[in-house]
Amino acid sequence: MVHLASVPSDKSANAPLIKGMKNLKVEPNDDEDEVTASVYGSRFAAECLPMHEMPEMEMPKEIAYRMIKDDLSLDGNPMLNLASFVTTYMEDEVEKLMAEALPKNFIDYEEYPQTADIQNRCVSMIARMFNAPTASDDENSMGTSTVGSSEAIMLGTLAMKKRWQNKRKAAGKDYSKPNIVMNSAVQVCWEKAARYFECEERYVYCSEDRYVIDPEEAVNLIDENTIGICAIIGTTYTGEYEDVKAINDLLVEKNIDCPIHVDAASGGFVAPFVVPELEWDFRLEKVISINVSGHKYGLVYPGVGWIVWRSPEYLPKELVFNINYLGADQASFTLNFSKGASQVIGQYYQMIRLGKHGYRSIMMNLTRTADYLAANLEQLGFIIMSKKGGQGLPLVAFRLDPKAKHHYDEFAVAHHLRERGWVVPAYTMAPHSEKLKLMRVVVREDFSRARCDTLISDIKLSLDALKEMDAKTVEQHTKHVKHHSTASGKSKHNHPYYKNEKHSLQGKTGKTHAVC
């Protein structure tokens, strides 16, 4: 997901920071030596960094590095960002490998055949982790790397739609009105896939006490125009695993020809190690494709994702392009072309460095830490909305107890924690969930027990501070933090033309999308 930036007008770009002030212009120093001058003794330290137009002249490399580094110092600390599933720690050795691979264009098979082979090894390992059929040469699974699960989901949706269209054409039936069935708590990339590829979205809505898809409701939404069902292994709100087996069994029982795509973006590297007995993958006959994010619990820096199909039957031939690029024939199914090789190499390192035992040890530790955090939050009076004991992702979703009749809400707690540096997001739940508010802590590899204790202490301090405030003060404080202490509150890059849209679930219902 990339931010859409508005290009400012000349008047806006040249306006001074404070109204009524003129931009300071530094007179050139005839004695200045740009080669030997210190960073902060150079003229560049007394000028604004270029923001809207490329400068005419060069800047010494040391000064460019330092100026940008200083600018980036205003970013938050990734380790305190408990909103995101994205990996924030990797070992020095793999960072070195990834840095060495930065010049490699992954698409150039002829020049970098070993890098391409490493991707193939990763696909094979991940497919087997998902119990893809490997006993026969007649049913070869296949897969590819992507820049993340969003691209993987786009490819999966395209494959399901094209396969459905081909069947409808062969039967001489109309193929102009495809639809796809999904939970209303899906990540926004599913809305994008449906919108971009012109599929009607059919939602199974959450309820006050159910935050995952209802298998019976999902199957009842299927008709002859349904290209497939999306089931999620690890929803972004509460981390629950949807009951893929129940959906599969209903389809088999009712003899309905409808495939299942499993969105295992977050849970694909967790469930196989924490709950290996859970049937959600290619062990189920209706599951035809699975995506997973390598840059989440695959333990790789962003961005790398993966998608695997059960067999060629589910990836129509006309979507795959055979191309001769720089002297080598290769099959390509992707939304982009050139991309770096670093993340794929990082994924391979993690899988052979850790092995199944290493991944299992990390995921079990994260599960224990999540359970410990949940138990402490319960003692503080919160209601836990996520599953425990490895029955969901290693995260804790929680909310205030409405019976306590607090004069503050989850957003006030989140904003108070922000002042301590923690990013613990508050959300409004998916539509039809009675306007529930919740907070969520994602337990990642570098979230140790000691850091967890620090967070618990800061949550307790935040609650104590909010109790001391009256309702009006809480409201003023929350408003101040929202508009002056958060990046989204201060953001000016969004074009007004795109604000207040009414076509998405957020625009229609007020649902806020959980960060992933």
Short mmCIF file of C-alpha atoms in Angstrom, two decimals:
data_model
loop_
_atom_site.label_atom_id
_atom_site.label_comp_id
_atom_site.label_asym_id
_atom_site.label_seq_id
_atom_site.Cartn_x
_atom_site.Cartn_y
_atom_site.Cartn_z
CA MET A 1 0.00 0.00 0.00
CA VAL A 2 1.53 3.31 -1.08
CA HIS A 3 0.47 6.77 0.06
CA LEU A 4 -1.13 8.95 -2.60
CA ALA A 5 0.64 12.31 -2.48
CA SER A 6 -0.74 15.64 -3.64
CA VAL A 7 1.73 17.90 -5.49
CA PRO A 8 1.55 21.37 -3.85
CA SER A 9 1.04 24.52 -5.91
CA ASP A 10 3.95 26.95 -6.37
CA LYS A 11 2.33 29.36 -3.93
CA SER A 12 1.97 26.68 -1.28
CA ALA A 13 5.48 25.28 -1.88
CA ASN A 14 7.10 28.70 -1.51
CA ALA A 15 5.04 29.90 1.45
CA PRO A 16 6.99 30.55 4.68
CA LEU A 17 6.44 28.20 7.61
CA ILE A 18 5.02 31.00 9.76
CA LYS A 19 2.60 33.39 8.10
CA GLY A 20 4.06 36.89 7.82
CA MET A 21 7.66 35.67 7.91
CA LYS A 22 9.98 35.66 4.92
CA ASN A 23 12.15 32.67 4.10
CA LEU A 24 15.67 33.20 5.43
CA LYS A 25 18.27 33.46 2.69
CA VAL A 26 21.86 32.77 3.64
CA GLU A 27 24.44 34.92 1.86
CA PRO A 28 27.15 32.79 0.27
CA ASN A 29 30.45 32.72 2.13
CA ASP A 30 33.36 33.30 -0.24
CA ASP A 31 35.69 31.54 2.18
CA GLU A 32 33.58 28.39 2.43
CA ASP A 33 35.20 25.14 1.35
CA GLU A 34 32.47 22.62 0.66
CA VAL A 35 34.95 19.76 0.62
CA THR A 36 36.46 20.25 4.08
CA ALA A 37 33.67 22.17 5.85
CA SER A 38 31.96 20.31 8.70
CA VAL A 39 28.35 19.30 8.16
CA TYR A 40 26.94 21.97 10.43
CA GLY A 41 29.49 24.56 9.33
CA SER A 42 28.36 24.31 5.72
CA ARG A 43 25.74 26.53 4.10
CA PHE A 44 23.44 23.50 3.73
CA ALA A 45 22.86 23.39 7.48
CA ALA A 46 21.41 26.90 7.29
CA GLU A 47 19.09 26.11 4.39
CA CYS A 48 15.90 24.13 4.08
CA LEU A 49 16.21 20.68 2.62
CA PRO A 50 14.83 20.60 -0.97
CA MET A 51 11.21 19.52 -0.75
CA HIS A 52 9.39 20.29 -3.99
CA GLU A 53 11.96 20.69 -6.75
CA MET A 54 15.31 19.05 -7.43
CA PRO A 55 18.19 21.45 -6.63
CA GLU A 56 20.41 22.74 -9.42
CA MET A 57 23.73 21.91 -7.78
CA GLU A 58 25.28 18.96 -6.02
CA MET A 59 25.63 18.42 -2.30
CA PRO A 60 28.63 16.66 -0.68
CA LYS A 61 27.78 13.04 0.12
CA GLU A 62 28.59 13.32 3.83
CA ILE A 63 26.30 16.32 4.19
CA ALA A 64 23.49 14.68 2.19
CA TYR A 65 23.72 11.61 4.41
CA ARG A 66 23.68 13.61 7.63
CA MET A 67 20.87 15.93 6.59
CA ILE A 68 18.62 13.03 5.62
CA LYS A 69 19.58 11.04 8.73
CA ASP A 70 18.64 14.04 10.88
CA ASP A 71 15.34 14.35 9.04
CA LEU A 72 14.56 10.66 9.61
CA SER A 73 15.34 10.95 13.33
CA LEU A 74 11.84 12.39 13.74
CA ASP A 75 10.35 9.02 12.77
CA GLY A 76 9.14 6.83 15.61
CA ASN A 77 11.06 3.90 17.08
CA PRO A 78 10.03 0.76 15.10
CA MET A 79 10.41 -1.42 18.20
CA LEU A 80 7.77 0.63 20.03
CA ASN A 81 5.35 0.41 17.10
CA LEU A 82 2.99 -2.28 18.37
CA ALA A 83 0.44 -1.54 15.64
CA SER A 84 2.30 -3.33 12.87
CA PHE A 85 2.93 -6.99 12.11
CA VAL A 86 5.93 -6.05 9.97
CA THR A 87 9.33 -7.39 11.05
CA THR A 88 11.58 -4.90 12.85
CA TYR A 89 14.54 -7.15 13.73
CA MET A 90 16.90 -9.31 11.72
CA GLU A 91 20.38 -10.60 12.52
CA ASP A 92 23.49 -8.73 11.38
CA GLU A 93 24.54 -11.57 9.08
CA VAL A 94 21.33 -11.52 7.05
CA GLU A 95 21.34 -7.72 6.92
CA LYS A 96 24.80 -7.97 5.36
CA LEU A 97 23.58 -10.54 2.80
CA MET A 98 20.62 -8.36 1.91
CA ALA A 99 22.79 -5.25 1.54
CA GLU A 100 25.13 -7.13 -0.79
CA ALA A 101 22.15 -8.09 -2.98
CA LEU A 102 20.82 -4.53 -3.37
CA PRO A 103 22.19 -4.06 -6.94
CA LYS A 104 20.58 -7.28 -8.21
CA ASN A 105 17.46 -7.02 -10.37
CA PHE A 106 15.54 -10.11 -9.36
CA ILE A 107 13.80 -10.42 -12.75
CA ASP A 108 17.10 -10.96 -14.62
CA TYR A 109 17.26 -14.75 -14.56
CA GLU A 110 20.15 -15.00 -17.04
CA GLU A 111 22.42 -12.75 -14.98
CA TYR A 112 21.34 -13.93 -11.53
CA PRO A 113 20.29 -17.58 -11.91
CA GLN A 114 21.24 -18.52 -8.36
CA THR A 115 19.04 -15.79 -6.91
CA ALA A 116 16.12 -17.07 -9.00
CA ASP A 117 16.82 -20.59 -7.78
CA ILE A 118 16.74 -19.36 -4.18
CA GLN A 119 13.20 -18.05 -4.82
CA ASN A 120 12.24 -21.48 -6.16
CA ARG A 121 13.62 -23.13 -3.03
CA CYS A 122 11.55 -20.78 -0.88
CA VAL A 123 8.39 -21.55 -2.87
CA SER A 124 8.98 -25.28 -2.43
CA MET A 125 9.57 -24.96 1.33
CA ILE A 126 6.52 -22.76 1.85
CA ALA A 127 4.29 -25.01 -0.31
CA ARG A 128 5.30 -28.04 1.76
CA MET A 129 4.71 -26.07 4.96
CA PHE A 130 1.15 -25.58 3.66
CA ASN A 131 0.81 -29.30 2.89
CA ALA A 132 0.66 -28.84 -0.87
CA PRO A 133 0.25 -32.12 -2.79
CA THR A 134 3.69 -33.41 -3.78
CA ALA A 135 3.16 -37.18 -4.16
CA SER A 136 2.40 -37.07 -7.89
CA ASP A 137 3.92 -35.35 -10.91
CA ASP A 138 0.40 -34.87 -12.24
CA GLU A 139 -0.49 -32.26 -9.62
CA ASN A 140 2.46 -29.92 -9.31
CA SER A 141 1.91 -26.96 -7.03
CA MET A 142 3.46 -23.68 -8.09
CA GLY A 143 4.03 -20.29 -6.57
CA THR A 144 5.89 -17.03 -6.77
CA SER A 145 7.31 -14.27 -4.63
CA THR A 146 5.56 -10.90 -4.49
CA VAL A 147 6.25 -7.54 -2.88
CA GLY A 148 3.79 -8.47 -0.12
CA SER A 149 0.45 -10.10 0.52
CA SER A 150 -1.40 -7.29 -1.23
CA GLU A 151 0.14 -8.21 -4.58
CA ALA A 152 -0.32 -11.89 -3.80
CA ILE A 153 -4.02 -11.33 -3.11
CA MET A 154 -4.38 -9.41 -6.38
CA LEU A 155 -2.83 -12.37 -8.25
CA GLY A 156 -5.02 -14.86 -6.40
CA THR A 157 -8.17 -12.88 -7.19
CA LEU A 158 -7.17 -12.58 -10.85
CA ALA A 159 -6.61 -16.33 -11.10
CA MET A 160 -9.99 -17.14 -9.53
CA LYS A 161 -11.81 -14.65 -11.74
CA LYS A 162 -10.19 -15.87 -14.98
CA ARG A 163 -10.87 -19.52 -14.11
CA TRP A 164 -14.54 -18.69 -13.39
CA GLN A 165 -14.82 -16.72 -16.65
CA ASN A 166 -13.35 -19.59 -18.66
CA LYS A 167 -15.86 -22.04 -17.20
CA ARG A 168 -18.77 -19.67 -17.89
CA LYS A 169 -17.61 -19.05 -21.48
CA ALA A 170 -17.26 -22.79 -22.10
CA ALA A 171 -20.83 -23.29 -20.90
CA GLY A 172 -22.12 -20.42 -23.04
CA LYS A 173 -23.22 -18.45 -19.99
CA ASP A 174 -22.92 -14.77 -19.02
CA TYR A 175 -19.62 -13.90 -17.35
CA SER A 176 -20.05 -10.18 -16.74
CA LYS A 177 -21.07 -10.16 -13.07
CA PRO A 178 -18.45 -11.92 -10.91
CA ASN A 179 -18.64 -11.69 -7.12
CA ILE A 180 -16.42 -12.73 -4.23
CA VAL A 181 -17.43 -13.66 -0.67
CA MET A 182 -15.45 -12.38 2.30
CA ASN A 183 -15.60 -11.24 5.93
CA SER A 184 -16.29 -7.54 6.50
CA ALA A 185 -13.16 -7.49 8.70
CA VAL A 186 -10.88 -8.07 5.70
CA GLN A 187 -7.79 -5.98 5.16
CA VAL A 188 -8.31 -3.14 2.64
CA CYS A 189 -6.34 -4.94 -0.10
CA TRP A 190 -9.33 -7.28 -0.55
CA GLU A 191 -11.58 -4.30 -1.20
CA LYS A 192 -9.00 -3.03 -3.68
CA ALA A 193 -8.76 -6.39 -5.46
CA ALA A 194 -12.54 -6.58 -5.85
CA ARG A 195 -12.77 -2.96 -7.03
CA TYR A 196 -9.79 -3.02 -9.39
CA PHE A 197 -10.82 -6.31 -11.02
CA GLU A 198 -14.54 -5.49 -11.08
CA CYS A 199 -15.93 -8.12 -8.73
CA GLU A 200 -18.95 -7.51 -6.55
CA GLU A 201 -18.05 -7.67 -2.86
CA ARG A 202 -20.32 -9.94 -0.82
CA TYR A 203 -19.71 -9.52 2.88
CA VAL A 204 -20.37 -11.76 5.83
CA TYR A 205 -20.75 -9.12 8.51
CA CYS A 206 -19.33 -9.43 12.00
CA SER A 207 -21.58 -9.24 15.05
CA GLU A 208 -21.19 -7.98 18.60
CA ASP A 209 -19.68 -11.28 19.70
CA ARG A 210 -18.37 -12.78 16.41
CA TYR A 211 -15.45 -11.16 14.59
CA VAL A 212 -14.75 -13.88 12.00
CA ILE A 213 -16.62 -15.21 8.99
CA ASP A 214 -19.67 -17.40 9.65
CA PRO A 215 -19.23 -20.49 7.44
CA GLU A 216 -22.96 -21.05 6.92
CA GLU A 217 -23.59 -17.42 5.97
CA ALA A 218 -20.60 -17.43 3.63
CA VAL A 219 -21.79 -20.53 1.76
CA ASN A 220 -25.34 -19.13 1.56
CA LEU A 221 -23.99 -16.05 -0.28
CA ILE A 222 -22.58 -18.18 -3.11
CA ASP A 223 -24.32 -18.21 -6.47
CA GLU A 224 -23.32 -19.11 -10.03
CA ASN A 225 -21.33 -15.86 -10.32
CA THR A 226 -19.15 -16.41 -7.24
CA ILE A 227 -15.47 -16.71 -8.18
CA GLY A 228 -14.40 -17.82 -4.70
CA ILE A 229 -14.46 -17.36 -0.92
CA CYS A 230 -11.75 -15.58 1.03
CA ALA A 231 -10.97 -17.13 4.43
CA ILE A 232 -8.48 -15.51 6.78
CA ILE A 233 -5.92 -17.24 8.97
CA GLY A 234 -5.35 -14.44 11.46
CA THR A 235 -7.70 -11.48 11.10
CA THR A 236 -6.05 -8.09 11.53
CA TYR A 237 -8.43 -6.98 14.30
CA THR A 238 -8.45 -9.85 16.79
CA GLY A 239 -5.98 -12.32 15.25
CA GLU A 240 -8.54 -15.15 15.13
CA TYR A 241 -8.28 -18.00 12.67
CA GLU A 242 -11.39 -18.38 10.54
CA ASP A 243 -12.88 -21.87 10.30
CA VAL A 244 -11.66 -22.83 6.83
CA LYS A 245 -12.45 -26.50 7.41
CA ALA A 246 -16.10 -25.75 8.19
CA ILE A 247 -16.43 -23.76 4.94
CA ASN A 248 -14.69 -26.55 3.02
CA ASP A 249 -16.92 -29.24 4.52
CA LEU A 250 -20.11 -27.31 3.75
CA LEU A 251 -19.02 -26.87 0.12
CA VAL A 252 -18.30 -30.59 -0.16
CA GLU A 253 -21.52 -31.58 1.61
CA LYS A 254 -23.65 -29.36 -0.64
CA ASN A 255 -21.64 -30.27 -3.77
CA ILE A 256 -20.91 -26.60 -4.53
CA ASP A 257 -18.11 -25.93 -7.00
CA CYS A 258 -16.56 -22.87 -5.36
CA PRO A 259 -12.87 -22.50 -4.49
CA ILE A 260 -11.38 -21.11 -1.29
CA HIS A 261 -8.44 -18.71 -1.22
CA VAL A 262 -6.81 -18.55 2.19
CA ASP A 263 -5.39 -15.19 3.22
CA ALA A 264 -2.65 -16.36 5.58
CA ALA A 265 -0.76 -13.06 5.41
CA SER A 266 -0.17 -13.05 9.16
CA GLY A 267 -0.90 -16.61 10.24
CA GLY A 268 0.86 -18.58 7.53
CA PHE A 269 4.14 -18.68 9.42
CA VAL A 270 2.45 -19.08 12.85
CA ALA A 271 -0.25 -21.74 12.63
CA PRO A 272 1.97 -24.50 11.15
CA PHE A 273 4.27 -24.27 14.18
CA VAL A 274 1.87 -23.46 17.04
CA VAL A 275 -1.24 -25.43 16.01
CA PRO A 276 0.00 -27.93 13.37
CA GLU A 277 -3.15 -30.03 13.82
CA LEU A 278 -5.38 -27.19 12.61
CA GLU A 279 -6.68 -27.97 9.11
CA TRP A 280 -6.82 -24.79 7.04
CA ASP A 281 -4.40 -25.34 4.15
CA PHE A 282 -4.06 -27.67 1.13
CA ARG A 283 -5.18 -30.60 3.27
CA LEU A 284 -8.67 -29.28 2.46
CA GLU A 285 -9.76 -30.10 -1.09
CA LYS A 286 -11.50 -26.76 -1.76
CA VAL A 287 -8.43 -24.67 -0.85
CA ILE A 288 -6.84 -23.80 -4.17
CA SER A 289 -4.46 -20.94 -3.29
CA ILE A 290 -2.78 -19.44 -0.22
CA ASN A 291 -0.89 -16.18 0.31
CA VAL A 292 1.50 -15.34 3.14
CA SER A 293 3.62 -12.33 4.06
CA GLY A 294 7.30 -13.06 4.48
CA HIS A 295 7.73 -9.65 6.09
CA LYS A 296 5.36 -10.42 8.96
CA TYR A 297 5.86 -13.62 10.93
CA GLY A 298 8.09 -14.87 8.12
CA LEU A 299 10.61 -12.64 9.96
CA VAL A 300 11.92 -10.65 6.97
CA TYR A 301 12.08 -6.87 6.58
CA PRO A 302 9.40 -5.43 4.24
CA GLY A 303 8.49 -6.21 1.54
CA VAL A 304 8.18 -9.80 0.47
CA GLY A 305 5.14 -12.00 0.13
CA TRP A 306 4.33 -15.38 -1.36
CA ILE A 307 1.44 -17.10 -3.10
CA VAL A 308 1.08 -20.81 -3.82
CA TRP A 309 -1.50 -22.56 -6.03
CA ARG A 310 -2.52 -26.18 -5.56
CA SER A 311 -1.98 -27.06 -9.26
CA PRO A 312 -1.88 -25.53 -12.76
CA GLU A 313 -5.64 -26.09 -13.00
CA TYR A 314 -6.17 -23.10 -10.71
CA LEU A 315 -3.76 -20.73 -12.45
CA PRO A 316 -5.11 -20.21 -15.99
CA LYS A 317 -2.46 -20.38 -18.68
CA GLU A 318 -3.47 -17.09 -20.32
CA LEU A 319 -2.44 -15.14 -17.20
CA VAL A 320 1.14 -16.39 -17.39
CA PHE A 321 3.50 -14.64 -19.82
CA ASN A 322 6.49 -16.46 -21.26
CA ILE A 323 9.09 -13.78 -21.88
CA ASN A 324 12.63 -13.68 -23.14
CA TYR A 325 14.42 -11.10 -21.03
CA LEU A 326 18.15 -10.52 -21.42
CA GLY A 327 18.59 -13.91 -23.08
CA ALA A 328 16.57 -16.19 -20.82
CA ASP A 329 13.07 -17.61 -21.28
CA GLN A 330 10.96 -17.39 -18.14
CA ALA A 331 7.31 -17.63 -17.10
CA SER A 332 5.98 -14.56 -15.34
CA PHE A 333 2.80 -13.89 -13.36
CA THR A 334 3.20 -10.65 -11.48
CA LEU A 335 1.82 -7.12 -11.28
CA ASN A 336 5.27 -5.56 -11.49
CA PHE A 337 8.49 -6.44 -13.29
CA SER A 338 11.81 -5.27 -11.92
CA LYS A 339 12.37 -5.65 -8.18
CA GLY A 340 15.23 -6.15 -5.76
CA ALA A 341 16.46 -9.58 -4.70
CA SER A 342 17.32 -8.71 -1.10
CA GLN A 343 14.05 -9.71 0.58
CA VAL A 344 13.87 -13.10 -1.15
CA ILE A 345 17.43 -13.82 -0.03
CA GLY A 346 16.48 -12.68 3.47
CA GLN A 347 13.58 -15.14 3.49
CA TYR A 348 15.82 -18.02 2.44
CA TYR A 349 18.33 -17.13 5.16
CA GLN A 350 15.65 -17.17 7.85
CA MET A 351 14.24 -20.53 6.75
CA ILE A 352 17.58 -22.35 6.64
CA ARG A 353 19.04 -20.47 9.62
CA LEU A 354 16.09 -21.13 11.93
CA GLY A 355 14.62 -24.31 10.50
CA LYS A 356 11.31 -25.62 11.75
CA HIS A 357 12.59 -25.85 15.32
CA GLY A 358 13.74 -22.22 15.32
CA TYR A 359 10.46 -20.90 13.94
CA ARG A 360 8.52 -23.07 16.40
CA SER A 361 10.58 -21.75 19.34
CA ILE A 362 10.05 -18.11 18.33
CA MET A 363 6.30 -18.51 17.68
CA MET A 364 5.77 -20.35 20.98
CA ASN A 365 7.65 -17.62 22.86
CA LEU A 366 5.51 -14.94 21.20
CA THR A 367 2.37 -16.90 22.11
CA ARG A 368 3.45 -17.11 25.76
CA THR A 369 4.23 -13.38 25.85
CA ALA A 370 0.83 -12.57 24.33
CA ASP A 371 -0.92 -14.73 26.94
CA TYR A 372 1.07 -13.04 29.72
CA LEU A 373 0.11 -9.59 28.44
CA ALA A 374 -3.55 -10.61 28.13
CA ALA A 375 -3.62 -11.90 31.71
CA ASN A 376 -2.18 -8.63 33.02
CA LEU A 377 -4.61 -6.52 31.00
CA GLU A 378 -7.50 -8.56 32.39
CA GLN A 379 -6.27 -7.73 35.89
CA LEU A 380 -6.34 -4.05 34.91
CA GLY A 381 -10.02 -4.42 34.00
CA PHE A 382 -9.85 -4.77 30.21
CA ILE A 383 -11.97 -7.24 28.23
CA ILE A 384 -9.80 -9.48 26.02
CA MET A 385 -11.20 -9.95 22.50
CA SER A 386 -8.43 -12.13 21.04
CA LYS A 387 -7.84 -15.85 21.51
CA LYS A 388 -5.28 -17.32 23.91
CA GLY A 389 -3.15 -20.42 23.97
CA GLY A 390 -2.10 -20.26 20.33
CA GLN A 391 -5.65 -20.42 18.98
CA GLY A 392 -4.99 -17.17 17.12
CA LEU A 393 -2.11 -14.88 16.23
CA PRO A 394 0.31 -13.77 18.97
CA LEU A 395 -1.46 -10.48 19.58
CA VAL A 396 -3.76 -9.05 22.23
CA ALA A 397 -6.94 -7.23 21.23
CA PHE A 398 -8.67 -5.63 24.19
CA ARG A 399 -11.24 -3.01 25.16
CA LEU A 400 -12.48 -1.17 28.19
CA ASP A 401 -15.28 -2.78 30.18
CA PRO A 402 -18.45 -0.76 29.41
CA LYS A 403 -19.86 -1.74 32.81
CA ALA A 404 -17.15 0.37 34.45
CA LYS A 405 -18.65 3.49 32.79
CA HIS A 406 -15.30 5.20 32.18
CA HIS A 407 -15.30 8.86 31.19
CA TYR A 408 -12.58 8.07 28.62
CA ASP A 409 -12.39 5.59 25.75
CA GLU A 410 -9.81 3.40 24.04
CA PHE A 411 -8.67 6.27 21.82
CA ALA A 412 -7.84 8.34 24.91
CA VAL A 413 -5.73 5.47 26.31
CA ALA A 414 -3.94 5.06 22.96
CA HIS A 415 -3.18 8.78 22.75
CA HIS A 416 -1.85 8.80 26.32
CA LEU A 417 0.48 5.89 25.53
CA ARG A 418 1.67 7.80 22.46
CA GLU A 419 3.26 10.37 24.76
CA ARG A 420 5.44 7.60 26.16
CA GLY A 421 6.52 6.62 22.62
CA TRP A 422 4.29 3.54 22.30
CA VAL A 423 2.16 3.14 19.19
CA VAL A 424 -0.76 1.05 20.46
CA PRO A 425 -3.60 1.72 18.02
CA ALA A 426 -7.28 2.06 18.80
CA TYR A 427 -9.88 1.08 16.20
CA THR A 428 -13.56 0.97 15.56
CA MET A 429 -14.51 -2.60 14.73
CA ALA A 430 -15.85 -3.88 11.41
CA PRO A 431 -19.44 -2.91 10.45
CA HIS A 432 -22.38 -4.54 12.24
CA SER A 433 -20.25 -5.03 15.37
CA GLU A 434 -22.24 -2.53 17.40
CA LYS A 435 -19.65 0.24 16.99
CA LEU A 436 -17.17 -1.61 19.20
CA LYS A 437 -13.88 0.11 19.95
CA LEU A 438 -10.75 -1.87 20.66
CA MET A 439 -6.99 -1.62 21.06
CA ARG A 440 -4.43 -4.08 19.75
CA VAL A 441 -0.87 -5.03 20.63
CA VAL A 442 1.01 -7.12 18.06
CA VAL A 443 3.64 -9.30 19.72
CA ARG A 444 6.60 -9.51 17.34
CA GLU A 445 9.93 -11.32 17.59
CA ASP A 446 11.70 -8.41 19.32
CA PHE A 447 8.91 -7.81 21.87
CA SER A 448 10.60 -9.40 24.88
CA ARG A 449 9.08 -10.15 28.29
CA ALA A 450 11.03 -7.22 29.76
CA ARG A 451 9.61 -4.81 27.17
CA CYS A 452 6.16 -6.28 27.79
CA ASP A 453 6.49 -5.44 31.49
CA THR A 454 7.41 -1.87 30.60
CA LEU A 455 4.32 -1.59 28.40
CA ILE A 456 2.08 -2.96 31.16
CA SER A 457 3.48 -0.38 33.59
CA ASP A 458 2.87 2.44 31.11
CA ILE A 459 -0.69 1.27 30.44
CA LYS A 460 -1.34 1.29 34.19
CA LEU A 461 0.15 4.80 34.49
CA SER A 462 -2.01 5.98 31.58
CA LEU A 463 -5.16 4.64 33.20
CA ASP A 464 -4.25 6.28 36.50
CA ALA A 465 -3.61 9.61 34.76
CA LEU A 466 -6.91 9.44 32.84
CA LYS A 467 -8.82 8.68 36.03
CA GLU A 468 -7.44 11.87 37.54
CA MET A 469 -8.74 13.95 34.63
CA ASP A 470 -12.33 15.06 34.24
CA ALA A 471 -14.23 14.23 31.04
CA LYS A 472 -13.63 17.65 29.47
CA THR A 473 -9.88 17.52 30.11
CA VAL A 474 -9.69 14.01 28.64
CA GLU A 475 -11.49 15.22 25.51
CA GLN A 476 -9.18 18.23 25.14
CA HIS A 477 -6.07 16.11 25.70
CA THR A 478 -7.19 13.47 23.16
CA LYS A 479 -7.97 16.14 20.59
CA HIS A 480 -4.59 17.82 21.16
CA VAL A 481 -2.62 14.57 20.75
CA LYS A 482 -4.63 13.56 17.68
CA HIS A 483 -4.05 16.83 15.85
CA HIS A 484 -0.58 17.82 17.07
CA SER A 485 1.30 14.67 18.17
CA THR A 486 0.36 12.18 15.48
CA ALA A 487 1.61 12.16 11.89
CA SER A 488 -1.90 11.60 10.52
CA GLY A 489 -3.20 14.59 12.45
CA LYS A 490 -0.52 16.87 11.00
CA SER A 491 -0.61 15.36 7.51
CA LYS A 492 -1.18 17.71 4.59
CA HIS A 493 -0.24 15.47 1.65
CA ASN A 494 -3.72 14.13 0.95
CA HIS A 495 -5.60 15.80 -1.88
CA PRO A 496 -9.00 17.12 -0.75
CA TYR A 497 -10.61 15.64 -3.86
CA TYR A 498 -10.19 12.13 -2.41
CA LYS A 499 -11.42 12.83 1.10
CA ASN A 500 -14.80 11.69 2.43
CA GLU A 501 -15.24 8.92 -0.16
CA LYS A 502 -18.30 6.69 0.24
CA HIS A 503 -17.38 3.60 -1.80
CA SER A 504 -15.27 1.68 0.74
CA LEU A 505 -16.32 -0.04 3.96
CA GLN A 506 -14.61 2.74 5.89
CA GLY A 507 -16.44 5.41 3.90
CA LYS A 508 -19.80 3.65 4.21
CA THR A 509 -19.67 2.47 7.82
CA GLY A 510 -16.88 4.28 9.66
CA LYS A 511 -14.86 1.07 10.03
CA THR A 512 -11.18 1.86 10.55
CA HIS A 513 -8.67 -0.45 8.92
CA ALA A 514 -6.28 -2.19 11.27
CA VAL A 515 -2.63 -1.62 10.41
CA CYS A 516 -0.87 -4.75 9.21
#
